[in-house]
Amino acid sequence: MSARRTGPGAACAALLLTGCAAGGLGPAGEQLGAPAGAPDLEVQTVVDGLSNPWDVALTPGGTALVTERGGRLLAHDAQGTREVAADLDDLFVGSEAGLMGLAVSPEFDRTREFFLCHATRTEDGGPRDVRVTRWRLDGSARAAERTGTVVDGLPISTGRHSGCRLRFAPDGTLRVGTGDAAQGENPQDLGSLGGKTLRLHPDGTVPDDNPFADRPGSAAAVYTLGHRNVQGLAVQPGTGDMWSAEHGPGRDDEINELRPGGNYGWDPVPGYDESTPMTDLEKFPDAVEAAWSSGRPTVAVSGAAFLEGPQWGAWDGALAVAELKNTGVGVYRVEGAGITGTTRMEELENDYGRLRSLTLDEEGALWVTTSNGGDDAVLRVTARPAS
């Protein structure tokens, strides 16, 4: 583990966005101010030499599991980094699809279970679907056995807009953020799992109180609809509310608070019309407006995590969101269902390229994966109050 960069961020964070912090637009178009009192950060490279690591999750014992989009599953602990033997012979890799989201069971100490979201292929090698599967890790973290399928049939076309982020909610349900597969009818079709967030029990059954569980013709697992390509899911400490980050077309990446049964307004029909608004309030007056949107240009928001702990200073409770295009991490102050301020983590700005996944460990440190297609890394960011 090697230190790469340290430095203060408080000076920049105390300025408005017209200063050194790049920012976005709120739903009404206002510029948002940045919070003061940002912590000092230290960035360490935990694992390097990777290729498109898509997600990272920590077991209670501190082992980091890492997915690479090309199909490798890795484990990192005090003994080093090693590939985990896992039968993914049915994996489809193409465009944005492959081995993607990862979540460790809240019952891992008892079950050693974790969950993967990945694309699968047909016998002739073409794309079949995206699915979530359940696995059991052996005691040495060197092999994993697939023990079941939680949900399958998530749509796929070329591999574009395949989602797929996994997060456990405080109620023990598994949430899945999906993509629309670049097929225009999927986001508003309640019979499709594309362009949605899903809510399932870990065994694949559907909670009775899901908002569309009893609606004829609807997929019972659907929790929210009208999404384009969900890339980040994060649970807010204290409230247990789930937030999402998703890609817009040529404008308006969004951060959303997820409400049961909410329609987030993406409906690019006829065909796949990407000039359509991300949240089309003319077509859907009751659509849930974004808590934050990028305007133009987009920043390609990706993984998300709420920061937690006194070491984060004024950022304690803020939402951190990785960016693929802006090659950094935005920090968003959340109040109620809205975002009232934003700034950036200077120590990650431009030095590590595209950033995809964010995960907080038990000590409150932030784990980050890069996504540059070669010589990628897993980073660990620790904070301390500004001196």
Coordinates of C-alpha atoms in Angstrom, one line a residue:
M1 CA 0.0 0.0 0.0
S2 CA 1.6 3.2 -1.1
A3 CA 0.8 6.9 -0.4
R4 CA 0.2 8.9 -3.5
R5 CA -0.9 12.3 -2.5
T6 CA -2.0 14.3 0.5
G7 CA -3.1 17.9 0.9
P8 CA -5.7 20.3 2.3
G9 CA -9.0 20.9 0.6
A10 CA -10.5 23.4 3.1
A11 CA -9.5 26.5 1.2
C12 CA -11.2 25.5 -2.0
A13 CA -14.3 24.1 -0.2
A14 CA -14.9 27.4 1.5
L15 CA -15.3 29.1 -1.8
L16 CA -18.4 29.3 -4.0
L17 CA -18.6 27.4 -7.2
T18 CA -17.6 30.4 -9.1
G19 CA -14.2 29.9 -7.4
C20 CA -12.1 26.7 -7.7
A21 CA -14.9 24.2 -7.1
A22 CA -16.5 23.0 -10.3
G23 CA -20.2 22.4 -9.9
G24 CA -23.5 21.7 -11.4
L25 CA -27.0 23.1 -11.4
G26 CA -29.9 22.4 -9.1
P27 CA -33.3 21.4 -10.4
A28 CA -34.3 25.0 -10.8
G29 CA -31.0 26.0 -12.4
E30 CA -29.4 27.8 -9.4
Q31 CA -25.7 27.6 -8.7
L32 CA -25.1 25.8 -5.4
G33 CA -22.6 27.0 -2.8
A34 CA -19.9 24.8 -1.4
P35 CA -19.5 23.9 2.3
A36 CA -16.7 25.2 4.4
G37 CA -14.5 23.1 6.8
A38 CA -13.5 20.4 4.4
P39 CA -11.2 17.8 5.8
D40 CA -7.6 17.0 4.8
L41 CA -7.4 13.9 2.7
E42 CA -4.8 11.2 2.1
V43 CA -5.0 9.0 -0.9
Q44 CA -3.4 5.5 -0.9
T45 CA -3.1 3.0 -3.7
V46 CA -4.3 -0.3 -2.4
V47 CA -4.2 -2.4 -5.6
D48 CA -2.9 -1.4 -9.0
G49 CA -2.3 -3.1 -12.3
L50 CA -6.0 -3.7 -12.9
S51 CA -8.2 -3.4 -15.9
N52 CA -11.6 -1.6 -15.6
P53 CA -12.4 -2.5 -11.9
W54 CA -16.1 -1.9 -11.7
D55 CA -16.9 -2.2 -8.0
V56 CA -15.4 -2.8 -4.6
A57 CA -17.0 -4.1 -1.4
L58 CA -15.6 -4.9 2.0
T59 CA -16.4 -8.0 4.1
P60 CA -16.7 -7.5 7.9
G61 CA -13.2 -8.9 8.3
G62 CA -11.8 -6.3 6.0
T63 CA -11.2 -8.3 2.9
A64 CA -11.9 -6.2 -0.2
L65 CA -13.6 -7.9 -3.1
V66 CA -13.2 -6.3 -6.5
T67 CA -14.9 -7.0 -9.8
E68 CA -13.2 -6.3 -13.2
R69 CA -15.6 -5.8 -16.1
G70 CA -13.7 -8.3 -18.1
G71 CA -14.6 -11.1 -15.7
R72 CA -12.0 -11.3 -12.9
L73 CA -13.1 -11.3 -9.3
L74 CA -10.3 -10.4 -6.9
A75 CA -9.8 -10.4 -3.1
H76 CA -7.4 -8.1 -1.2
D77 CA -6.4 -8.4 2.4
A78 CA -3.3 -8.3 4.6
Q79 CA -1.9 -11.4 2.7
G80 CA -2.0 -9.5 -0.6
T81 CA -4.2 -9.6 -3.7
R82 CA -5.3 -12.7 -5.5
E83 CA -7.8 -13.8 -8.0
V84 CA -10.9 -15.6 -6.7
A85 CA -11.8 -18.7 -8.7
A86 CA -15.5 -18.2 -9.7
D87 CA -17.3 -19.9 -12.5
L88 CA -18.4 -17.1 -14.8
D89 CA -18.2 -19.1 -18.0
D90 CA -21.6 -17.6 -19.1
L91 CA -20.3 -14.0 -18.9
F92 CA -20.9 -11.6 -21.8
V93 CA -18.4 -8.8 -22.1
G94 CA -19.2 -6.0 -24.6
S95 CA -19.6 -2.3 -24.7
E96 CA -20.5 -1.3 -21.1
A97 CA -21.5 -4.8 -20.0
G98 CA -19.6 -7.5 -18.2
L99 CA -18.9 -8.2 -14.6
M100 CA -20.3 -5.1 -12.8
G101 CA -21.9 -4.5 -9.4
L102 CA -21.0 -6.2 -6.2
A103 CA -22.6 -6.3 -2.7
V104 CA -21.6 -8.2 0.4
S105 CA -24.5 -9.7 2.4
P106 CA -25.3 -8.1 5.8
E107 CA -25.3 -11.6 7.1
F108 CA -21.8 -12.4 5.7
D109 CA -20.3 -13.5 9.0
R110 CA -22.9 -16.3 9.1
T111 CA -23.4 -17.1 5.4
R112 CA -20.3 -15.8 3.6
E113 CA -22.6 -14.7 0.8
F114 CA -22.1 -11.9 -1.6
F115 CA -23.9 -10.9 -4.8
L116 CA -22.8 -10.0 -8.3
C117 CA -24.5 -8.3 -11.2
H118 CA -23.3 -9.4 -14.6
A119 CA -24.2 -9.8 -18.2
T120 CA -24.6 -13.3 -19.6
R121 CA -24.3 -14.7 -23.1
T122 CA -26.1 -17.1 -25.4
E123 CA -24.6 -20.4 -26.6
D124 CA -23.4 -18.6 -29.8
G125 CA -21.7 -15.8 -27.7
G126 CA -24.3 -13.0 -28.1
P127 CA -25.8 -11.1 -25.2
R128 CA -28.6 -12.8 -23.4
D129 CA -29.5 -10.7 -20.3
V130 CA -28.2 -9.0 -17.2
R131 CA -28.7 -10.8 -13.9
V132 CA -27.9 -10.8 -10.2
T133 CA -26.4 -14.0 -8.8
R134 CA -25.7 -15.1 -5.3
W135 CA -22.3 -16.6 -4.3
R136 CA -20.6 -18.1 -1.3
L137 CA -16.9 -17.2 -0.6
D138 CA -14.7 -19.9 0.9
G139 CA -12.8 -19.4 4.1
S140 CA -9.5 -18.5 2.3
A141 CA -11.2 -16.1 0.0
R142 CA -9.6 -18.0 -3.0
A143 CA -12.8 -19.5 -4.5
A144 CA -16.5 -18.7 -4.7
E145 CA -19.4 -20.9 -5.5
R146 CA -22.5 -19.7 -7.3
T147 CA -25.5 -20.7 -5.2
G148 CA -28.4 -19.1 -7.0
T149 CA -29.9 -16.5 -9.2
V150 CA -31.7 -13.6 -7.5
V151 CA -33.2 -12.0 -10.6
D152 CA -32.6 -12.5 -14.3
G153 CA -34.0 -11.1 -17.5
L154 CA -32.7 -7.5 -17.1
P155 CA -32.7 -6.4 -20.8
I156 CA -29.5 -6.1 -22.8
S157 CA -28.9 -5.1 -26.4
T158 CA -25.4 -4.4 -27.5
G159 CA -24.2 -4.0 -23.9
R160 CA -24.9 -0.2 -23.8
H161 CA -26.7 1.0 -20.6
S162 CA -26.4 -2.2 -18.7
G163 CA -26.5 -0.6 -15.2
C164 CA -25.8 -2.3 -12.8
R165 CA -25.3 -1.2 -9.2
L166 CA -26.1 -3.2 -6.1
R167 CA -26.8 -1.9 -2.5
F168 CA -28.4 -3.4 0.6
A169 CA -30.9 -1.2 2.3
P170 CA -31.3 -1.1 6.1
D171 CA -34.5 -3.3 5.8
G172 CA -32.3 -6.1 4.5
T173 CA -33.6 -5.9 0.9
L174 CA -31.2 -5.8 -2.0
R175 CA -31.6 -2.8 -4.3
V176 CA -30.6 -3.1 -8.0
G177 CA -30.0 -0.1 -10.3
T178 CA -30.5 -1.0 -13.9
G179 CA -30.0 0.5 -17.3
D180 CA -32.5 0.9 -20.1
A181 CA -30.4 -1.1 -22.6
A182 CA -30.7 1.9 -24.9
Q183 CA -34.2 0.7 -25.8
G184 CA -36.7 3.5 -25.6
E185 CA -39.8 1.7 -24.3
N186 CA -38.1 0.1 -21.3
P187 CA -38.0 2.9 -18.7
Q188 CA -41.8 3.4 -18.7
D189 CA -42.7 -0.2 -19.2
L190 CA -43.6 -1.7 -15.8
G191 CA -43.3 -5.1 -17.3
S192 CA -39.6 -4.5 -18.1
L193 CA -36.8 -4.5 -15.5
G194 CA -34.8 -2.0 -17.6
G195 CA -34.5 1.6 -16.6
K196 CA -35.6 0.9 -13.0
T197 CA -34.5 0.3 -9.5
L198 CA -35.5 -3.0 -8.1
R199 CA -36.2 -4.2 -4.5
L200 CA -35.8 -7.8 -3.7
H201 CA -35.1 -10.2 -0.8
P202 CA -31.7 -11.8 -1.1
D203 CA -33.3 -15.1 -2.0
G204 CA -34.9 -13.5 -5.0
T205 CA -38.5 -13.3 -3.6
V206 CA -40.3 -10.0 -3.8
P207 CA -41.4 -8.0 -0.7
D208 CA -45.2 -7.9 -0.4
D209 CA -45.1 -4.1 0.1
N210 CA -43.3 -3.3 -3.2
P211 CA -45.2 -0.5 -4.9
F212 CA -46.2 -2.6 -8.0
A213 CA -46.3 -6.0 -6.4
D214 CA -50.1 -6.4 -7.0
R215 CA -50.4 -4.6 -10.3
P216 CA -51.3 -6.9 -13.2
G217 CA -48.7 -6.8 -16.0
S218 CA -46.0 -5.2 -13.8
A219 CA -42.8 -6.7 -12.7
A220 CA -43.2 -7.1 -8.9
A221 CA -39.6 -6.3 -8.2
V222 CA -39.8 -2.8 -9.6
Y223 CA -39.3 -0.1 -7.0
T224 CA -38.9 3.0 -9.2
L225 CA -39.1 3.6 -12.9
G226 CA -38.2 6.1 -15.6
H227 CA -34.4 5.9 -15.3
R228 CA -31.8 6.0 -18.1
N229 CA -28.8 4.2 -16.6
V230 CA -28.4 4.0 -12.9
Q231 CA -24.7 4.0 -11.9
G232 CA -24.7 4.8 -8.2
L233 CA -26.8 3.8 -5.2
A234 CA -26.2 5.0 -1.7
V235 CA -27.9 4.7 1.7
Q236 CA -28.2 7.9 3.7
P237 CA -27.2 7.4 7.4
G238 CA -29.9 8.2 9.9
T239 CA -32.8 8.2 7.4
G240 CA -32.0 4.9 5.6
D241 CA -33.2 6.6 2.4
M242 CA -31.7 5.4 -0.9
W243 CA -30.2 7.8 -3.4
S244 CA -29.2 7.2 -7.0
A245 CA -26.8 8.7 -9.5
E246 CA -27.4 8.2 -13.2
H247 CA -26.2 9.2 -16.6
G248 CA -28.1 11.7 -18.7
P249 CA -27.9 12.0 -22.5
G250 CA -26.1 15.1 -23.8
R251 CA -27.2 16.9 -20.6
D252 CA -28.5 16.5 -17.1
D253 CA -26.8 13.7 -15.3
E254 CA -28.9 13.4 -12.2
I255 CA -28.8 12.6 -8.5
N256 CA -32.2 11.5 -7.1
E257 CA -33.8 10.5 -3.9
L258 CA -35.6 7.3 -4.6
R259 CA -39.2 7.2 -3.5
P260 CA -41.3 4.0 -3.7
G261 CA -43.3 3.9 -6.9
G262 CA -41.6 7.1 -8.2
N263 CA -41.4 7.9 -11.9
Y264 CA -38.2 9.8 -12.7
G265 CA -39.4 10.8 -16.1
W266 CA -37.1 9.3 -18.8
D267 CA -39.1 8.2 -21.9
P268 CA -37.0 8.5 -25.1
V269 CA -39.7 7.4 -27.5
P270 CA -40.4 7.0 -30.4
G271 CA -37.2 5.0 -31.1
Y272 CA -34.4 6.1 -28.8
D273 CA -34.6 9.8 -28.9
E274 CA -31.8 11.2 -26.7
S275 CA -33.0 14.8 -27.2
T276 CA -35.7 13.9 -24.7
P277 CA -35.5 15.6 -21.3
M278 CA -34.1 13.3 -18.5
T279 CA -37.1 14.2 -16.4
D280 CA -39.9 15.0 -18.8
L281 CA -42.4 17.0 -16.7
E282 CA -44.6 17.9 -19.7
K283 CA -45.3 14.3 -20.4
F284 CA -45.2 13.2 -16.7
P285 CA -46.3 16.2 -14.5
D286 CA -46.0 14.0 -11.4
A287 CA -42.5 12.8 -12.2
V288 CA -39.9 13.2 -9.3
E289 CA -37.7 16.1 -10.1
A290 CA -33.9 15.5 -9.7
A291 CA -32.3 16.7 -6.5
W292 CA -29.4 17.8 -8.6
S293 CA -28.7 17.8 -12.3
S294 CA -25.5 18.7 -14.2
G295 CA -27.0 20.8 -17.0
R296 CA -24.6 21.0 -19.9
P297 CA -22.1 19.4 -20.1
T298 CA -22.5 16.2 -18.3
V299 CA -19.9 14.9 -15.9
A300 CA -20.8 11.1 -16.1
V301 CA -21.7 10.5 -12.5
S302 CA -21.0 7.0 -11.3
G303 CA -20.7 5.3 -7.9
A304 CA -22.0 7.1 -4.8
A305 CA -21.5 6.8 -1.1
F306 CA -22.5 8.9 1.9
L307 CA -19.5 10.1 4.0
E308 CA -19.8 9.3 7.7
G309 CA -17.7 10.1 10.7
P310 CA -16.3 13.1 12.5
Q311 CA -13.0 12.8 10.5
W312 CA -15.0 14.2 7.5
G313 CA -15.6 17.5 9.3
A314 CA -18.2 19.6 7.4
W315 CA -18.5 16.7 4.9
D316 CA -19.9 14.3 7.6
G317 CA -23.3 13.2 6.1
A318 CA -22.5 14.5 2.6
L319 CA -23.0 12.5 -0.5
A320 CA -19.8 11.7 -2.5
V321 CA -20.3 10.9 -6.2
A322 CA -17.5 9.6 -8.6
E323 CA -17.2 11.1 -12.0
L324 CA -16.0 9.3 -15.2
K325 CA -15.8 12.4 -17.4
N326 CA -14.7 15.0 -14.9
T327 CA -12.2 12.5 -13.4
G328 CA -12.9 13.4 -9.8
V329 CA -15.3 13.1 -6.9
G330 CA -18.1 15.6 -6.2
V331 CA -19.3 16.2 -2.6
Y332 CA -23.0 17.2 -2.2
R333 CA -24.6 18.6 0.9
V334 CA -28.0 16.9 1.3
E335 CA -30.8 18.5 3.3
G336 CA -34.1 16.7 3.3
A337 CA -34.9 15.7 -0.3
G338 CA -32.7 18.4 -1.8
I339 CA -29.0 19.2 -2.4
T340 CA -28.0 22.6 -1.1
G341 CA -24.3 22.7 -1.8
T342 CA -21.5 21.0 -3.7
T343 CA -17.7 21.0 -3.8
R344 CA -15.0 18.6 -4.9
M345 CA -12.2 16.4 -3.4
E346 CA -9.1 18.2 -4.6
E347 CA -6.8 15.4 -3.8
L348 CA -8.6 13.1 -6.4
E349 CA -8.9 15.8 -9.1
N350 CA -7.5 14.7 -12.4
D351 CA -4.6 12.7 -11.0
Y352 CA -6.2 9.2 -11.3
G353 CA -8.3 9.5 -14.4
R354 CA -11.9 8.2 -14.6
L355 CA -13.4 7.2 -11.3
R356 CA -16.2 4.7 -11.1
S357 CA -17.0 3.1 -7.7
L358 CA -17.2 4.5 -4.2
T359 CA -17.5 2.4 -1.0
L360 CA -17.1 3.4 2.7
D361 CA -15.4 0.9 5.0
E362 CA -16.0 0.3 8.7
E363 CA -13.5 2.9 9.6
G364 CA -15.2 5.5 7.5
A365 CA -12.5 5.5 4.8
L366 CA -13.6 5.9 1.2
W367 CA -12.6 3.2 -1.4
V368 CA -12.5 4.3 -5.0
T369 CA -11.9 2.4 -8.3
T370 CA -10.5 4.0 -11.4
S371 CA -11.8 3.1 -14.8
N372 CA -9.2 3.9 -17.5
G373 CA -9.0 0.6 -19.3
G374 CA -5.5 -0.2 -18.2
D375 CA -3.2 0.2 -15.2
D376 CA -6.3 0.9 -13.1
A377 CA -6.3 0.9 -9.3
V378 CA -8.3 0.7 -6.1
L379 CA -7.7 3.7 -3.9
R380 CA -8.4 4.3 -0.2
V381 CA -9.1 7.8 0.9
T382 CA -8.7 8.7 4.6
A383 CA -9.8 12.0 6.1
R384 CA -8.9 14.0 9.2
P385 CA -10.3 17.4 10.3
A386 CA -8.6 20.3 8.6
S387 CA -5.6 21.6 10.6

